Short mmCIF file of C-alpha atoms in Angstrom, two decimals:
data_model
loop_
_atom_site.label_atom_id
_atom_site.label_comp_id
_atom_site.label_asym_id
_atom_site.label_seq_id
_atom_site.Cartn_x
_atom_site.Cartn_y
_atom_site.Cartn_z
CA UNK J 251 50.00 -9.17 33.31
CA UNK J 252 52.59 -6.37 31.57
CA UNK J 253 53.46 -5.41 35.41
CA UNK J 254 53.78 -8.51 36.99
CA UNK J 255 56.29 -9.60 33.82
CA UNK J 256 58.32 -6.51 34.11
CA UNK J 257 58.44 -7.02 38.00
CA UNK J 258 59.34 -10.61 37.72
CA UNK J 259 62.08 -11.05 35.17
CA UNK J 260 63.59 -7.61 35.04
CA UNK J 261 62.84 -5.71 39.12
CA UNK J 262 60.32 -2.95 37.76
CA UNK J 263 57.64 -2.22 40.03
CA UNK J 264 55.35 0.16 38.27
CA UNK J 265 52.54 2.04 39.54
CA UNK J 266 48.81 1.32 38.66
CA UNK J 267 48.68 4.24 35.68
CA UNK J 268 51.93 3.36 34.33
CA UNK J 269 50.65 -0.47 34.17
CA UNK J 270 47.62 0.79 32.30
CA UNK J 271 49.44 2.98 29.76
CA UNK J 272 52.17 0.37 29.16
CA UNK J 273 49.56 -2.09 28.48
CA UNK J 274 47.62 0.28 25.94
CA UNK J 275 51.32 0.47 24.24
CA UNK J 276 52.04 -2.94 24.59
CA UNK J 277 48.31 -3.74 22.92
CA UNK J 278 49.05 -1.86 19.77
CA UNK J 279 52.15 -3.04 18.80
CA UNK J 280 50.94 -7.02 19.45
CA UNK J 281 47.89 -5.95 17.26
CA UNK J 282 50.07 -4.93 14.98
CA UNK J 283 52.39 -6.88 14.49
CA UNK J 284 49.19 -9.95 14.91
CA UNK J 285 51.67 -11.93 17.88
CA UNK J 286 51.96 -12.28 21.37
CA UNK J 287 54.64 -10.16 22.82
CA UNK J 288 57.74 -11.77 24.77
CA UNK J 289 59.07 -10.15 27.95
CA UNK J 290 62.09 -8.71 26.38
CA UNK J 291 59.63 -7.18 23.59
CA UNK J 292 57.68 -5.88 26.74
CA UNK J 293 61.12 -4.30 28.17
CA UNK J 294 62.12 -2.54 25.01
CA UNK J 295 58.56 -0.98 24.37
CA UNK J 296 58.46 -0.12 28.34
CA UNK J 297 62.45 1.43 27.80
CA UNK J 298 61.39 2.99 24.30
CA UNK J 299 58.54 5.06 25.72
CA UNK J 300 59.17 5.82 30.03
CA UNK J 301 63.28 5.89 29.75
CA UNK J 302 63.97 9.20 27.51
CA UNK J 303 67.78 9.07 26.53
CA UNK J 304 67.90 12.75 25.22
CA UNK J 305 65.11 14.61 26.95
CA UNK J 306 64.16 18.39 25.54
CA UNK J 307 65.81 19.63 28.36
CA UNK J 308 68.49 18.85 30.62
CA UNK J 309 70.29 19.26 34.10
CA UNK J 310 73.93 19.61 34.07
CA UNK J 311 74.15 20.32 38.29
CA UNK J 312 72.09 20.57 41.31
CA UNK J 313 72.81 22.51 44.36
CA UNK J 314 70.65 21.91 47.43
CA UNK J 315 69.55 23.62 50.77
CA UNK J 316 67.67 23.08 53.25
CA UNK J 317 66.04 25.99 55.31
CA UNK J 318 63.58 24.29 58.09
CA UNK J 319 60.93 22.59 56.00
CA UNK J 320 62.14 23.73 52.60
CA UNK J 321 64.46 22.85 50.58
CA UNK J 322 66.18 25.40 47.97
CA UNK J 323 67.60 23.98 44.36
CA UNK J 324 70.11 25.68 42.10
CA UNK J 325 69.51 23.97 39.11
CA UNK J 326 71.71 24.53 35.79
CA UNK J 327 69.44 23.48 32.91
CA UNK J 328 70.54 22.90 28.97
CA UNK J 329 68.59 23.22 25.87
CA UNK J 330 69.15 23.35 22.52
CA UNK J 331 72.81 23.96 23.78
CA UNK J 332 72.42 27.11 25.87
CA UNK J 333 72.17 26.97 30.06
CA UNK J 334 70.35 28.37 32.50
CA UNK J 335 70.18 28.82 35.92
CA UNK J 336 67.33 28.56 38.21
CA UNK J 337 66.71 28.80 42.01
CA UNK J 338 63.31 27.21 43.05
CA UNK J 339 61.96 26.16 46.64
CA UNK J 340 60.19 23.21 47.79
CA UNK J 341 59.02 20.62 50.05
CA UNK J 342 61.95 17.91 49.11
CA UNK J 343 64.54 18.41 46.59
CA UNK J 344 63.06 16.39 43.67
CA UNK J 345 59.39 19.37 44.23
CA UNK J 346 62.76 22.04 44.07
CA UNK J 347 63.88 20.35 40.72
CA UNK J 348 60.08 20.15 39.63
CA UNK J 349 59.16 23.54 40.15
CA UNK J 350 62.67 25.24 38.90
CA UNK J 351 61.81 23.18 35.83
CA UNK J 352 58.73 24.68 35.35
CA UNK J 353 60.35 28.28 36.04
CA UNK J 354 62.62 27.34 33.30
CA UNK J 355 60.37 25.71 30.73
CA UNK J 356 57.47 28.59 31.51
CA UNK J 357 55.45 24.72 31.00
CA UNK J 358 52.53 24.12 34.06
CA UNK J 359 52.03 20.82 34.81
CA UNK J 360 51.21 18.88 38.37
CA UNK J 361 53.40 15.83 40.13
CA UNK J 362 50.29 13.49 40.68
CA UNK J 363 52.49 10.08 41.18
CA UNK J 364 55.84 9.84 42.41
CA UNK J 365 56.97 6.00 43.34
CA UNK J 366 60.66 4.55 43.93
CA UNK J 367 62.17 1.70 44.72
CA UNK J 368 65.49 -0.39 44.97
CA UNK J 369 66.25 -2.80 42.43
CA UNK J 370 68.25 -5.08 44.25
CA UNK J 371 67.11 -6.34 47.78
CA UNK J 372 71.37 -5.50 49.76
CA UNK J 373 73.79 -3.85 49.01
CA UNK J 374 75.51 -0.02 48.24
CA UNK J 375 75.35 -0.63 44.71
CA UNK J 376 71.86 -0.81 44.52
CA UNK J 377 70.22 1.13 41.16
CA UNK J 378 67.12 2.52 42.73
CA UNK J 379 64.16 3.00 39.97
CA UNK J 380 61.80 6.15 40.20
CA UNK J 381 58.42 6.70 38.33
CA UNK J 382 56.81 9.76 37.85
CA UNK J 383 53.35 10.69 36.55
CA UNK J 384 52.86 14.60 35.15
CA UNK J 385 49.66 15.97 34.29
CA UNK J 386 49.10 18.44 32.08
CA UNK J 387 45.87 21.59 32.23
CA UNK J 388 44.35 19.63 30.05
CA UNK J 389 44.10 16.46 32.30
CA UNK J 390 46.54 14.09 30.26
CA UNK J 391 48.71 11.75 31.91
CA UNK J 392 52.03 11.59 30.90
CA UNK J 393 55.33 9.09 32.45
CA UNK J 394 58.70 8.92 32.75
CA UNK J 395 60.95 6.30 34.26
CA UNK J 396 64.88 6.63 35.52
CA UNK J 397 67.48 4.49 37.14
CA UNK J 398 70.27 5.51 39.06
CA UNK J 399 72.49 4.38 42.08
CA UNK J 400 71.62 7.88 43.65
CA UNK J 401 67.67 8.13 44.59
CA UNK J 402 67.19 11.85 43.33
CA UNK J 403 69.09 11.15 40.22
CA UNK J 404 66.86 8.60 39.41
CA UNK J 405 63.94 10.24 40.63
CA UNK J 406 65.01 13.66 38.10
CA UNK J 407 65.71 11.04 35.07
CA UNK J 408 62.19 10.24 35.91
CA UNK J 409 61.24 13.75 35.94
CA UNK J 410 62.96 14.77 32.67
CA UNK J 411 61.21 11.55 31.15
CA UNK J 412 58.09 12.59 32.04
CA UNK J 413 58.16 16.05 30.77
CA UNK J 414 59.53 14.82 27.86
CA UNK J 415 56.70 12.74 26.85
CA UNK J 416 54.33 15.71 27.79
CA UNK J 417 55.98 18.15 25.39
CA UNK J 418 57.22 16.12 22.66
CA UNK J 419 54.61 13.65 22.18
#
């Protein structure tokens, strides 16, 4: 019911785990607060948790390559104010950003669900959503959401969301 709400009114298409989590989320705070939840309540609790504003770390530029069926990433990370930069290789530039942020962080974790879509049916303005789940040694789940008119930007929002949730929460 969360999903098909979020999809309806607002053009979020999440996957199957996300839908699950966001409804554990969305559970506790009706029990809580002893009410039915409206769809904008819904939104803000699915924004609050899956859209990190000010992630642990960030990425300040990305420089891609492609070399036959890799793809090389020079990504300029920030935290806690300082930079780095890290060179990483993989199958498609948003694996590159995944596994130069796991160089950076020294964190492990595995890419088990990537999704994406466009917002908008037409048009070069579309936002294009990305979801991303992370999971940890331990076998937690964590998500992240982004939104951005460029695909891998939304796609690393995403990303940084994700990790986020896995570190700080």
């Amino acid at each position: 019911g969360i999903g098909y709400l979020l999809e309806q009114t607002y053009g979020y298409v999440l996957p199957a785990g996300m839908r699950e989590h966001l409804s554990y989320l969305c559970k506790s705070v009706s029990d809580h607060a002893h009410k039915e939840l409206k769809v904008d309540e819904i939104l803000e609790i699915f924004k609050k948790h899956y859209f990190v504003e000010s992630p642990v770390i960030k990425i300040d530029d990305m420089k891609f390559a492609r070399g036959g069926e890799t793809v090389t990433a020079d990504i300029v990370f920030s935290k806690d104010g300082e930079q780095g930069v890290v060179t990483a290789d993989g199958n498609g530039s948003l694996d590159a950003v995944s596994n130069a942020l796991k160089q950076f962080s020294g964190r492990g974790y595995e890419l088990l669900v990537y999704t994406e879509h466009s917002m908008q049916e037409k048009g070069s303005g579309s936002v294009a959503a990305a979801y991303i789940g992370l999971r940890d040694a331990s076998g937690n789940m964590f998500w992240g959401a982004g939104t951005d008119t460029d695909i891998l930007h939304a796609g690393t929002n995403a990303l940084l969301s994700a990790f986020h949730n896995m570190t700080v929460r």
